[in-house]
Short mmCIF file of C-alpha atoms in Angstrom, two decimals:
data_model
loop_
_atom_site.label_atom_id
_atom_site.label_comp_id
_atom_site.label_asym_id
_atom_site.label_seq_id
_atom_site.Cartn_x
_atom_site.Cartn_y
_atom_site.Cartn_z
CA UNK A 162 -8.82 -38.51 -1.42
CA UNK A 163 -7.71 -39.74 2.42
CA UNK A 164 -11.04 -41.67 2.88
CA UNK A 165 -10.01 -43.21 -0.88
CA UNK A 166 -6.39 -43.80 0.08
CA UNK A 167 -7.20 -45.94 2.64
CA UNK A 168 -10.06 -47.56 1.08
CA UNK A 169 -6.92 -48.35 -1.32
CA UNK A 170 -4.82 -49.37 1.60
CA UNK A 171 -7.71 -51.89 3.08
CA UNK A 172 -8.08 -53.35 -0.19
CA UNK A 173 -4.42 -54.21 -0.64
CA UNK A 174 -4.12 -55.54 2.94
CA UNK A 175 -7.42 -57.69 2.59
CA UNK A 176 -6.77 -58.91 -0.58
CA UNK A 177 -6.12 -62.42 -0.83
CA UNK A 178 -7.76 -63.50 2.24
CA UNK A 179 -10.53 -65.69 1.86
CA UNK A 180 -13.98 -66.03 4.03
CA UNK A 181 -14.62 -67.72 7.15
CA UNK A 182 -17.21 -68.41 9.00
CA UNK A 183 -17.51 -67.74 13.30
CA UNK A 184 -18.18 -71.01 14.80
CA UNK A 185 -21.62 -69.50 16.26
CA UNK A 186 -24.71 -70.32 14.24
CA UNK A 187 -25.64 -67.64 11.81
CA UNK A 188 -22.77 -65.75 12.38
CA UNK A 189 -21.65 -63.02 9.47
CA UNK A 190 -18.97 -64.25 7.68
CA UNK A 191 -15.69 -62.19 8.44
CA UNK A 192 -11.75 -61.96 6.82
CA UNK A 193 -9.09 -63.13 8.78
CA UNK A 194 -5.48 -64.97 8.36
CA UNK A 195 -4.74 -67.82 9.52
CA UNK A 196 -1.57 -68.45 12.37
CA UNK A 197 -0.27 -70.34 9.78
CA UNK A 198 0.39 -69.49 6.13
CA UNK A 199 0.99 -71.95 3.35
CA UNK A 200 2.33 -70.76 0.39
CA UNK A 201 1.98 -72.17 -2.93
CA UNK A 202 4.69 -73.65 -4.74
CA UNK A 203 6.94 -71.04 -6.83
CA UNK A 204 5.88 -71.04 -10.57
CA UNK A 205 9.45 -72.25 -12.35
CA UNK A 206 9.61 -69.29 -14.05
CA UNK A 207 9.89 -66.29 -11.39
CA UNK A 208 10.50 -63.27 -13.89
CA UNK A 209 7.94 -64.01 -15.39
CA UNK A 210 5.54 -64.63 -12.67
CA UNK A 211 6.68 -61.15 -10.45
CA UNK A 212 6.06 -59.02 -13.71
CA UNK A 213 3.08 -60.22 -14.93
CA UNK A 214 1.81 -59.71 -11.26
CA UNK A 215 3.46 -56.07 -11.74
CA UNK A 216 1.45 -55.60 -15.03
CA UNK A 217 -1.92 -56.37 -13.28
CA UNK A 218 -1.53 -54.74 -10.36
CA UNK A 219 -1.24 -51.78 -12.94
CA UNK A 220 -4.13 -52.78 -14.86
CA UNK A 221 -6.35 -52.85 -11.63
CA UNK A 222 -4.88 -49.33 -10.57
CA UNK A 223 -5.99 -47.84 -13.77
CA UNK A 224 -9.32 -49.16 -13.09
CA UNK A 225 -9.79 -47.97 -9.64
CA UNK A 226 -8.84 -44.23 -10.24
CA UNK A 227 -12.16 -43.10 -11.82
CA UNK A 228 -13.80 -44.66 -9.03
CA UNK A 229 -11.95 -42.53 -6.57
CA UNK A 230 -12.21 -39.18 -8.56
CA UNK A 231 -15.66 -39.32 -8.65
CA UNK A 232 -15.41 -38.77 -4.77
CA UNK A 233 -13.47 -35.70 -4.02
CA UNK A 234 -13.08 -33.97 -0.69
CA UNK A 235 -14.32 -30.65 -0.47
CA UNK A 236 -11.81 -27.63 0.32
CA UNK A 237 -14.20 -25.84 1.99
CA UNK A 238 -15.37 -28.28 4.46
CA UNK A 239 -15.21 -28.57 7.67
CA UNK A 240 -13.18 -31.71 9.26
CA UNK A 241 -13.96 -33.42 12.84
CA UNK A 242 -11.39 -34.85 15.15
CA UNK A 243 -13.79 -35.33 18.28
CA UNK A 244 -17.81 -35.03 17.87
CA UNK A 245 -19.31 -31.86 18.07
CA UNK A 246 -22.79 -30.49 18.14
CA UNK A 247 -22.93 -26.24 17.41
CA UNK A 248 -26.55 -26.84 18.54
CA UNK A 249 -24.21 -26.78 22.22
CA UNK A 250 -22.29 -23.50 21.11
CA UNK A 251 -23.45 -20.31 22.96
CA UNK A 252 -20.14 -18.06 22.81
CA UNK A 253 -18.09 -18.21 19.71
CA UNK A 254 -14.45 -16.83 20.56
CA UNK A 255 -12.24 -15.23 18.08
CA UNK A 256 -8.06 -15.08 17.56
CA UNK A 257 -7.53 -12.18 15.02
CA UNK A 258 -4.49 -12.79 12.33
CA UNK A 259 -5.27 -15.14 10.14
CA UNK A 260 -8.74 -15.98 11.87
CA UNK A 261 -10.48 -13.04 11.22
CA UNK A 262 -8.28 -11.74 8.87
CA UNK A 263 -5.74 -13.31 6.70
CA UNK A 264 -3.07 -11.15 4.70
CA UNK A 265 -1.48 -11.14 1.19
CA UNK A 266 2.01 -12.94 0.11
CA UNK A 267 3.91 -9.45 0.95
CA UNK A 268 3.43 -9.35 3.99
CA UNK A 269 5.99 -12.65 4.44
CA UNK A 270 8.35 -10.84 1.85
CA UNK A 271 8.38 -7.72 4.30
CA UNK A 272 8.51 -9.49 7.39
CA UNK A 273 12.10 -11.33 6.32
CA UNK A 274 13.43 -7.85 4.67
CA UNK A 275 12.83 -6.63 7.95
CA UNK A 276 13.93 -9.52 10.11
CA UNK A 277 17.30 -9.54 7.57
CA UNK A 278 17.83 -6.05 8.16
CA UNK A 279 17.95 -5.90 11.58
CA UNK A 280 20.73 -8.35 12.03
CA UNK A 281 22.61 -6.59 9.27
CA UNK A 282 22.31 -2.95 11.09
CA UNK A 283 21.29 -4.07 15.24
CA UNK A 284 23.95 -7.38 15.23
CA UNK A 285 26.33 -6.44 12.60
CA UNK A 286 25.64 -9.48 10.86
CA UNK A 287 27.57 -9.26 7.21
CA UNK A 288 25.51 -6.82 4.68
CA UNK A 289 26.11 -9.63 2.22
CA UNK A 290 22.93 -11.36 3.30
CA UNK A 291 21.08 -8.60 2.13
CA UNK A 292 21.33 -10.22 -1.73
CA UNK A 293 19.01 -12.91 -0.23
CA UNK A 294 15.62 -12.42 -1.16
CA UNK A 295 12.63 -14.00 0.59
CA UNK A 296 11.09 -17.58 -0.86
CA UNK A 297 7.34 -18.11 -0.61
CA UNK A 298 8.01 -21.86 -1.68
CA UNK A 299 10.75 -22.94 0.55
CA UNK A 300 9.66 -24.03 4.19
CA UNK A 301 6.22 -25.15 5.29
CA UNK A 302 5.02 -24.86 9.00
CA UNK A 303 5.16 -27.49 11.81
CA UNK A 304 8.92 -27.73 10.66
CA UNK A 305 11.41 -28.42 13.60
CA UNK A 306 14.74 -26.86 14.20
CA UNK A 307 17.73 -28.09 15.40
CA UNK A 308 19.44 -25.36 17.23
CA UNK A 309 22.37 -26.68 18.11
CA UNK A 310 22.94 -28.71 14.98
CA UNK A 311 21.50 -25.68 12.30
CA UNK A 312 19.14 -28.40 11.13
CA UNK A 313 15.63 -27.33 9.63
CA UNK A 314 13.66 -30.73 9.45
CA UNK A 315 9.85 -32.25 8.90
CA UNK A 316 9.64 -35.26 11.81
CA UNK A 317 6.79 -37.58 12.07
CA UNK A 318 3.85 -38.14 14.99
CA UNK A 319 6.67 -40.70 16.00
CA UNK A 320 9.50 -38.51 16.66
CA UNK A 321 11.15 -39.88 13.53
CA UNK A 322 12.58 -37.67 11.16
CA UNK A 323 11.62 -37.74 7.56
CA UNK A 324 14.51 -38.22 5.55
CA UNK A 325 15.14 -36.32 2.55
CA UNK A 326 14.08 -33.62 4.71
CA UNK A 327 16.58 -32.18 6.67
CA UNK A 328 18.22 -28.88 5.73
CA UNK A 329 21.39 -27.14 6.24
CA UNK A 330 21.23 -23.97 4.90
CA UNK A 331 19.11 -24.17 1.76
CA UNK A 332 21.02 -27.60 1.00
CA UNK A 333 19.37 -31.03 1.60
CA UNK A 334 21.88 -33.55 4.28
CA UNK A 335 22.19 -37.01 3.03
CA UNK A 336 20.14 -39.78 4.72
CA UNK A 337 23.95 -41.18 5.61
CA UNK A 338 24.60 -38.47 7.68
CA UNK A 339 21.55 -37.54 9.37
CA UNK A 340 21.69 -41.69 10.61
CA UNK A 341 25.19 -40.54 12.10
CA UNK A 342 24.32 -37.39 13.50
CA UNK A 343 21.58 -38.92 15.39
CA UNK A 344 22.01 -42.69 15.65
CA UNK A 345 19.33 -43.29 13.15
CA UNK A 346 16.29 -41.30 12.56
CA UNK A 347 14.26 -41.16 15.51
CA UNK A 348 14.78 -38.12 17.98
CA UNK A 349 14.15 -38.76 21.74
CA UNK A 350 11.82 -37.31 23.66
CA UNK A 351 14.04 -35.19 25.93
CA UNK A 352 15.49 -33.65 22.93
CA UNK A 353 11.70 -32.73 21.14
CA UNK A 354 10.38 -29.00 21.63
CA UNK A 355 8.63 -27.79 24.60
CA UNK A 356 4.86 -28.25 25.11
CA UNK A 357 4.46 -25.00 23.19
CA UNK A 358 7.07 -25.98 20.74
CA UNK A 359 9.98 -24.41 22.10
CA UNK A 360 13.30 -24.73 22.48
CA UNK A 361 13.75 -24.32 26.50
CA UNK A 362 14.92 -26.65 29.22
CA UNK A 363 17.13 -28.51 28.00
CA UNK A 364 15.13 -29.42 24.37
CA UNK A 365 17.37 -28.79 21.35
CA UNK A 366 14.27 -28.68 19.20
CA UNK A 367 12.03 -25.95 18.38
CA UNK A 368 9.22 -26.24 16.40
CA UNK A 369 7.30 -23.45 13.83
CA UNK A 370 4.05 -23.74 14.47
CA UNK A 371 2.89 -19.99 14.00
CA UNK A 372 2.12 -19.18 10.36
CA UNK A 373 4.63 -15.92 11.23
CA UNK A 374 7.06 -18.55 11.19
CA UNK A 375 7.82 -18.63 7.80
CA UNK A 376 9.86 -16.13 7.09
CA UNK A 377 11.81 -16.70 10.20
CA UNK A 378 12.71 -20.34 9.15
CA UNK A 379 13.36 -19.33 5.66
CA UNK A 380 15.87 -16.49 7.53
CA UNK A 381 17.35 -18.75 9.39
CA UNK A 382 17.95 -20.99 6.20
CA UNK A 383 19.83 -18.28 4.33
CA UNK A 384 22.07 -16.52 7.08
CA UNK A 385 23.35 -20.33 7.54
CA UNK A 386 23.88 -21.11 3.45
CA UNK A 387 25.75 -17.66 3.52
CA UNK A 388 28.05 -18.76 6.32
CA UNK A 389 28.55 -22.30 5.34
CA UNK A 390 28.79 -21.18 1.45
CA UNK A 391 32.13 -18.31 3.03
CA UNK A 392 33.72 -21.08 4.97
CA UNK A 393 32.54 -18.49 8.35
CA UNK A 394 32.85 -20.37 11.80
CA UNK A 395 29.75 -19.18 13.48
CA UNK A 396 27.96 -20.39 16.90
CA UNK A 397 24.72 -21.77 15.59
CA UNK A 398 22.79 -21.05 18.66
CA UNK A 399 23.57 -17.40 18.78
CA UNK A 400 22.35 -17.23 15.20
CA UNK A 401 19.05 -19.12 16.09
CA UNK A 402 18.74 -16.24 19.13
CA UNK A 403 19.52 -13.71 16.97
CA UNK A 404 16.96 -14.09 14.35
CA UNK A 405 14.59 -15.29 16.83
CA UNK A 406 14.87 -11.76 18.32
CA UNK A 407 14.82 -9.91 14.96
CA UNK A 408 11.63 -11.46 14.06
CA UNK A 409 10.07 -10.93 17.61
CA UNK A 410 11.61 -6.87 16.92
CA UNK A 411 9.70 -6.91 13.41
CA UNK A 412 6.30 -7.50 15.60
CA UNK A 413 6.73 -5.59 19.00
CA UNK A 414 8.86 -2.56 17.42
CA UNK A 415 5.83 -2.00 15.37
CA UNK A 416 7.62 -2.15 11.97
CA UNK A 417 5.24 -4.88 10.35
CA UNK A 418 2.05 -3.11 11.97
CA UNK A 419 2.94 0.40 10.52
CA UNK A 420 3.89 -1.05 7.44
CA UNK A 421 0.42 -2.65 7.37
CA UNK A 422 -1.42 0.02 8.87
CA UNK A 423 0.29 2.65 6.19
CA UNK A 424 -0.84 0.49 3.04
CA UNK A 425 -4.10 -1.72 3.99
CA UNK A 426 -5.15 -2.76 0.74
CA UNK A 427 -1.70 -4.36 -0.14
CA UNK A 428 -0.97 -6.71 2.84
CA UNK A 429 -4.60 -7.82 4.11
CA UNK A 430 -6.86 -9.76 2.08
CA UNK A 431 -10.18 -8.40 1.71
CA UNK A 432 -12.87 -11.41 2.71
CA UNK A 433 -16.70 -10.08 2.92
CA UNK A 434 -17.00 -13.64 4.18
CA UNK A 435 -15.91 -12.87 7.38
CA UNK A 436 -18.52 -10.51 7.84
CA UNK A 437 -20.77 -13.12 7.04
CA UNK A 438 -19.87 -14.84 9.59
CA UNK A 439 -20.24 -13.15 12.44
CA UNK A 440 -23.20 -11.87 11.03
CA UNK A 441 -25.11 -15.03 10.85
CA UNK A 442 -23.35 -16.03 14.65
CA UNK A 443 -25.14 -12.56 16.02
CA UNK A 444 -28.44 -12.96 13.91
CA UNK A 445 -28.93 -16.49 15.95
CA UNK A 446 -28.26 -15.36 19.50
CA UNK A 447 -24.68 -16.14 19.80
CA UNK A 448 -22.46 -14.22 21.91
CA UNK A 449 -18.83 -13.46 20.38
CA UNK A 450 -15.77 -12.55 21.60
CA UNK A 451 -12.53 -11.39 20.49
CA UNK A 452 -8.98 -12.34 21.93
CA UNK A 453 -5.48 -11.34 20.05
CA UNK A 454 -2.04 -10.51 20.55
CA UNK A 455 -2.14 -7.68 18.33
CA UNK A 456 -2.56 -4.10 19.94
CA UNK A 457 -5.98 -2.18 19.68
CA UNK A 458 -4.89 0.02 16.83
CA UNK A 459 -3.85 -2.21 14.42
CA UNK A 460 -6.73 -4.38 14.84
CA UNK A 461 -9.36 -1.93 14.87
CA UNK A 462 -8.03 -0.46 11.65
CA UNK A 463 -7.90 -4.16 10.18
CA UNK A 464 -11.68 -5.11 11.35
CA UNK A 465 -12.88 -1.59 9.75
CA UNK A 466 -11.73 -2.58 6.44
CA UNK A 467 -12.92 -6.18 6.53
CA UNK A 468 -15.80 -6.18 8.72
CA UNK A 469 -16.86 -2.72 8.54
CA UNK A 470 -16.87 0.68 11.20
CA UNK A 471 -19.57 -0.91 13.33
CA UNK A 472 -17.40 -3.97 13.69
CA UNK A 473 -17.22 -3.80 17.51
CA UNK A 474 -21.27 -4.15 17.66
CA UNK A 475 -20.56 -7.59 16.77
CA UNK A 476 -18.27 -8.70 20.00
CA UNK A 477 -19.51 -8.84 23.55
CA UNK A 478 -15.88 -8.73 24.77
CA UNK A 479 -12.38 -7.26 22.87
CA UNK A 480 -9.08 -8.06 24.80
CA UNK A 481 -5.94 -7.16 22.55
CA UNK A 482 -2.34 -7.55 23.50
CA UNK A 483 -3.30 -10.84 25.78
CA UNK A 484 0.04 -12.02 25.70
CA UNK A 485 -1.08 -15.74 24.74
CA UNK A 486 -0.67 -18.23 25.67
CA UNK A 487 -0.10 -16.46 28.80
CA UNK A 488 -3.09 -15.02 28.84
CA UNK A 489 -4.67 -18.43 29.58
CA UNK A 490 -2.13 -19.31 32.87
CA UNK A 491 -1.05 -16.21 34.35
CA UNK A 492 -3.88 -15.54 37.01
CA UNK A 493 -2.03 -12.23 38.15
CA UNK A 494 -2.58 -9.79 35.34
CA UNK A 495 -5.48 -7.78 35.65
CA UNK A 496 -7.33 -5.97 32.32
CA UNK A 497 -7.04 -2.01 31.85
CA UNK A 498 -9.58 -0.19 29.55
CA UNK A 499 -8.17 1.63 26.50
CA UNK A 500 -9.98 4.60 25.42
CA UNK A 501 -10.49 5.80 21.96
CA UNK A 502 -7.23 7.38 21.91
CA UNK A 503 -5.63 4.14 22.37
CA UNK A 504 -4.89 5.22 25.91
CA UNK A 505 -4.93 2.66 29.01
CA UNK A 506 -6.85 3.65 31.99
CA UNK A 507 -6.08 3.04 35.74
CA UNK A 508 -9.44 2.19 36.29
CA UNK A 509 -10.76 -1.28 37.83
CA UNK A 510 -12.50 -3.38 35.99
CA UNK A 511 -15.91 -5.01 37.02
CA UNK A 512 -17.62 -5.85 33.81
CA UNK A 513 -16.01 -6.69 30.84
CA UNK A 514 -18.22 -4.08 28.99
CA UNK A 515 -19.58 -4.48 25.15
CA UNK A 516 -18.08 -1.68 22.95
CA UNK A 517 -15.03 -1.66 24.70
CA UNK A 518 -11.59 -2.34 23.96
CA UNK A 519 -9.73 -4.27 27.11
CA UNK A 520 -5.65 -5.42 26.90
CA UNK A 521 -3.88 -7.98 28.82
CA UNK A 522 -5.72 -9.48 31.74
CA UNK A 523 -6.09 -13.38 32.25
CA UNK A 524 -8.33 -16.01 31.48
CA UNK A 525 -9.28 -16.70 35.03
CA UNK A 526 -10.67 -13.20 35.52
CA UNK A 527 -12.18 -13.33 32.31
CA UNK A 528 -14.45 -16.38 33.18
CA UNK A 529 -14.72 -14.37 37.14
CA UNK A 530 -16.07 -11.10 34.47
CA UNK A 531 -18.44 -13.43 31.78
CA UNK A 532 -19.18 -16.61 33.48
CA UNK A 533 -18.10 -18.36 30.32
CA UNK A 534 -17.39 -21.72 30.90
CA UNK A 535 -16.90 -25.39 30.13
CA UNK A 536 -17.87 -27.21 26.33
CA UNK A 537 -20.53 -24.27 25.66
CA UNK A 538 -17.85 -22.31 24.16
CA UNK A 539 -15.82 -22.58 20.75
CA UNK A 540 -12.53 -20.57 20.24
CA UNK A 541 -11.03 -20.62 16.65
CA UNK A 542 -7.43 -19.87 15.99
CA UNK A 543 -4.36 -20.60 13.84
CA UNK A 544 -2.11 -21.36 16.55
CA UNK A 545 -2.13 -25.21 18.04
CA UNK A 546 -0.54 -24.34 20.94
CA UNK A 547 -0.88 -20.65 21.60
CA UNK A 548 -4.51 -19.99 20.60
CA UNK A 549 -5.74 -23.77 21.34
CA UNK A 550 -3.96 -26.58 23.62
CA UNK A 551 -4.29 -24.47 26.84
CA UNK A 552 -8.34 -24.40 26.19
CA UNK A 553 -9.00 -27.91 25.74
CA UNK A 554 -6.56 -29.18 28.23
CA UNK A 555 -7.30 -26.84 31.16
CA UNK A 556 -10.46 -25.26 30.64
CA UNK A 557 -12.87 -27.14 28.67
CA UNK A 558 -14.04 -25.23 26.08
CA UNK A 559 -13.80 -26.56 22.19
CA UNK A 560 -11.35 -25.64 19.82
CA UNK A 561 -11.45 -24.48 16.19
CA UNK A 562 -8.16 -24.34 14.12
CA UNK A 563 -7.54 -22.79 11.06
CA UNK A 564 -5.24 -24.17 8.56
CA UNK A 565 -5.13 -22.30 5.54
CA UNK A 566 -2.79 -24.63 3.93
CA UNK A 567 -5.75 -27.01 3.81
CA UNK A 568 -7.32 -25.38 0.72
CA UNK A 569 -4.47 -25.90 -1.47
CA UNK A 570 -3.45 -29.38 -0.04
CA UNK A 571 -7.19 -30.63 -1.31
CA UNK A 572 -7.08 -29.38 -4.10
CA UNK A 573 -3.84 -30.87 -4.73
CA UNK A 574 -5.16 -34.32 -3.47
CA UNK A 575 -8.45 -33.97 -6.13
CA UNK A 576 -6.17 -33.76 -9.17
CA UNK A 577 -5.97 -36.71 -11.20
CA UNK A 578 -2.30 -36.89 -11.25
CA UNK A 579 -2.29 -36.88 -7.64
CA UNK A 580 -4.93 -39.59 -7.36
CA UNK A 581 -2.85 -42.07 -9.96
CA UNK A 582 0.06 -41.40 -8.18
CA UNK A 583 -0.73 -42.16 -4.26
CA UNK A 584 -3.49 -45.17 -5.77
CA UNK A 585 -0.71 -46.68 -7.46
CA UNK A 586 2.38 -46.08 -4.89
CA UNK A 587 -0.48 -47.83 -2.00
CA UNK A 588 -0.34 -50.76 -4.96
CA UNK A 589 3.04 -51.19 -5.38
CA UNK A 590 3.82 -51.28 -1.54
CA UNK A 591 1.25 -53.98 -0.96
CA UNK A 592 2.91 -56.21 -3.96
CA UNK A 593 5.95 -55.89 -2.02
CA UNK A 594 4.45 -56.38 1.25
CA UNK A 595 3.29 -59.92 -0.36
CA UNK A 596 5.86 -60.63 -2.68
CA UNK A 597 8.80 -60.56 -0.45
CA UNK A 598 8.09 -64.46 0.94
CA UNK A 599 10.13 -65.44 -2.75
CA UNK A 600 13.63 -64.77 -1.41
CA UNK A 601 15.35 -66.49 -4.49
CA UNK A 602 17.78 -64.11 -6.48
CA UNK A 603 15.91 -63.42 -9.37
CA UNK A 604 12.85 -62.22 -7.47
CA UNK A 605 15.16 -60.55 -5.28
CA UNK A 606 16.42 -58.03 -7.49
CA UNK A 607 12.74 -57.78 -9.27
CA UNK A 608 11.72 -56.35 -5.63
CA UNK A 609 14.62 -54.04 -5.56
CA UNK A 610 13.28 -52.61 -8.37
CA UNK A 611 10.08 -51.76 -7.09
CA UNK A 612 11.55 -50.75 -3.58
CA UNK A 613 13.29 -48.11 -5.83
CA UNK A 614 10.47 -47.22 -7.81
CA UNK A 615 8.45 -46.85 -4.30
CA UNK A 616 11.14 -44.51 -3.44
CA UNK A 617 10.87 -42.69 -6.35
CA UNK A 618 7.09 -42.03 -5.96
CA UNK A 619 7.54 -41.30 -2.90
CA UNK A 620 9.45 -38.12 -3.79
CA UNK A 621 7.34 -37.44 -6.35
CA UNK A 622 4.51 -37.30 -3.53
CA UNK A 623 6.19 -35.03 -1.49
CA UNK A 624 6.66 -32.43 -4.39
CA UNK A 625 3.55 -32.22 -5.48
CA UNK A 626 3.06 -29.95 -2.09
CA UNK A 627 6.31 -28.71 -1.81
CA UNK A 628 9.93 -29.49 -3.48
CA UNK A 629 11.46 -29.76 0.13
CA UNK A 630 9.37 -30.94 2.56
CA UNK A 631 6.13 -32.10 1.20
CA UNK A 632 2.59 -32.07 2.93
CA UNK A 633 1.97 -30.10 6.16
CA UNK A 634 -0.21 -33.06 7.35
CA UNK A 635 2.27 -36.53 6.12
CA UNK A 636 5.54 -37.63 6.03
CA UNK A 637 5.41 -40.61 3.81
CA UNK A 638 2.82 -43.00 5.22
CA UNK A 639 2.87 -41.34 8.94
CA UNK A 640 1.10 -38.01 10.20
CA UNK A 641 3.45 -35.53 10.98
CA UNK A 642 3.87 -33.92 14.30
CA UNK A 643 2.13 -31.57 13.22
CA UNK A 644 -0.74 -33.25 12.49
CA UNK A 645 -0.43 -35.25 15.95
CA UNK A 646 -1.04 -31.82 17.51
CA UNK A 647 -3.85 -30.75 15.59
CA UNK A 648 -5.63 -33.78 16.25
CA UNK A 649 -5.53 -33.56 20.18
CA UNK A 650 -5.93 -30.16 20.50
CA UNK A 651 -8.46 -29.13 17.85
CA UNK A 652 -12.38 -30.43 17.84
CA UNK A 653 -12.69 -28.79 14.50
CA UNK A 654 -10.17 -27.53 11.48
CA UNK A 655 -11.01 -25.48 8.42
CA UNK A 656 -9.50 -23.63 5.79
CA UNK A 657 -11.25 -20.51 6.95
CA UNK A 658 -13.60 -19.19 8.76
CA UNK A 659 -16.05 -18.76 5.83
CA UNK A 660 -16.33 -22.58 5.81
CA UNK A 661 -19.07 -22.02 8.75
CA UNK A 662 -21.13 -21.02 5.97
CA UNK A 663 -22.07 -24.27 4.72
CA UNK A 664 -23.47 -25.05 8.29
CA UNK A 665 -26.46 -24.80 9.77
CA UNK A 666 -26.25 -23.31 13.35
CA UNK A 667 -27.25 -26.76 15.01
CA UNK A 668 -24.83 -28.61 12.33
CA UNK A 669 -23.23 -31.99 14.43
CA UNK A 670 -19.76 -32.93 13.36
CA UNK A 671 -19.06 -36.57 13.15
CA UNK A 672 -15.59 -37.87 12.79
CA UNK A 673 -15.14 -40.15 10.70
CA UNK A 674 -14.41 -44.08 12.14
CA UNK A 675 -10.92 -44.39 10.40
CA UNK A 676 -9.71 -48.19 11.19
CA UNK A 677 -7.05 -48.95 13.23
CA UNK A 678 -4.92 -51.53 11.51
CA UNK A 679 -6.20 -54.96 12.95
CA UNK A 680 -9.51 -53.95 12.25
CA UNK A 681 -8.66 -53.15 8.62
CA UNK A 682 -9.40 -56.97 7.08
CA UNK A 683 -12.85 -56.72 8.66
CA UNK A 684 -14.11 -53.47 7.44
CA UNK A 685 -15.35 -53.81 3.78
CA UNK A 686 -17.70 -56.37 2.48
CA UNK A 687 -16.23 -55.59 -0.85
CA UNK A 688 -13.41 -57.12 0.30
CA UNK A 689 -14.36 -60.40 1.46
CA UNK A 690 -16.69 -60.90 -1.13
CA UNK A 691 -14.08 -60.20 -4.26
CA UNK A 692 -15.71 -57.58 -5.83
CA UNK A 693 -12.49 -55.16 -5.73
CA UNK A 694 -9.89 -58.35 -5.15
CA UNK A 695 -6.52 -58.39 -6.87
CA UNK A 696 -6.21 -61.59 -8.26
CA UNK A 697 -2.38 -61.59 -8.14
CA UNK A 698 -2.67 -61.48 -4.10
CA UNK A 699 -4.86 -64.60 -4.13
CA UNK A 700 -2.47 -66.40 -5.65
CA UNK A 701 0.38 -65.62 -3.47
CA UNK A 702 -0.96 -66.91 -0.09
CA UNK A 703 -3.20 -69.62 0.41
CA UNK A 704 -5.15 -69.70 3.93
CA UNK A 705 -6.01 -72.90 5.22
#
């Protein structure tokens, strides 16, 4: 669908341009726009003219939809940001949570409720906040939170806030108020979150990149809502810190781990394909390792549930409580062996042995003990910063991002309603772009109607994915800040590890060559020959 949208945009931008021949003999025709464009004299009835072009655009769009629907995206495909050949990969590494194992919807409710109770019992927040329940449909990950203003928002790859997605508590903030607060909609670099998405060293923004952060965003919004509705004066920075600490305590105090271990079938989504992926890699002679921040007993019980009692036989190295991303940067912490009873041993580690579990350590010692270096290693994780960023930037490993939301978003993009809406939105945008040359009052009034329709369609498009914040990957036209980081730090990305089962071990992933804006006119011969040319655009501009 992304390719179809790009094709539709290419069609609109190039339509109406006629082919010219390069001066060199035998040169191929190409589409171009002359420096000086001469408009035809405007028709006498501008209203009739513009609405006839509008109806013609509607007709062409309707005809275009079936061809787009015949080329659906596969939700189980693997997508490439950077060329990667699996034949070069000898060692596969994995995170645990939301990479090897997936959790049911009950887990986020558990985290939300436990953190909310910690706020009440340990941080002395009003007991009335207990009336708020977790809403799985409120937030998406990748959002930014302004710690000082207590605002949750979506920001694009160029640091612009997507208006209409700024929330104070559970209520949207009017666009005019957002623009007044930020002196526009751009967030300066020095105010953005730091390299790992945190609000530190003067950064006022925190980016929530972890899937586990969805309950945290929702709890922040609910407590903000309670204070605002009850006219309670509070310090937003303190609220942010208290919620962050409560969410952290749900993990480090073992509340989440004990609950999952006590009812593993409720919280873990059993997926036999995880074992199938690991077995396939082992059958082809690949080495495998696990580096996770989760504790030993928790990982052991989860892996026994989804893979089997012999799960350790599949891994050459297992490291728990690694404290990523510090694991990738701190050279000081040595490894410790964990025995079968979970007791930490004091032995000096000279070799990382298969079948053993190790705690802490650091990547530099890991590389020294294993010799696994460079581009022959492919590591998979769900956290763009903690799992992948340092590995690709500092150590030259290849990286794969697990993005569970990808599957549901692609399924939405494959629906007829979405395709119809997006195709018409692109066509209407092109119509506005080319008809804006008409400056008479009647034309301007019609163009304003079209702009209103375009705004309504943008909101409709957002609602396809999430009523508050839209897609994880796009704002209106631009990529989100999340996608920008995903594109930079992940060579490939997919919805789950099971997608690997669709590819041979020597498969090469080639990124699609996405045309740059200045390349668009020359990309399709069909556009030049007029096979899909939209007539109304030809009549608007004459190229000399």
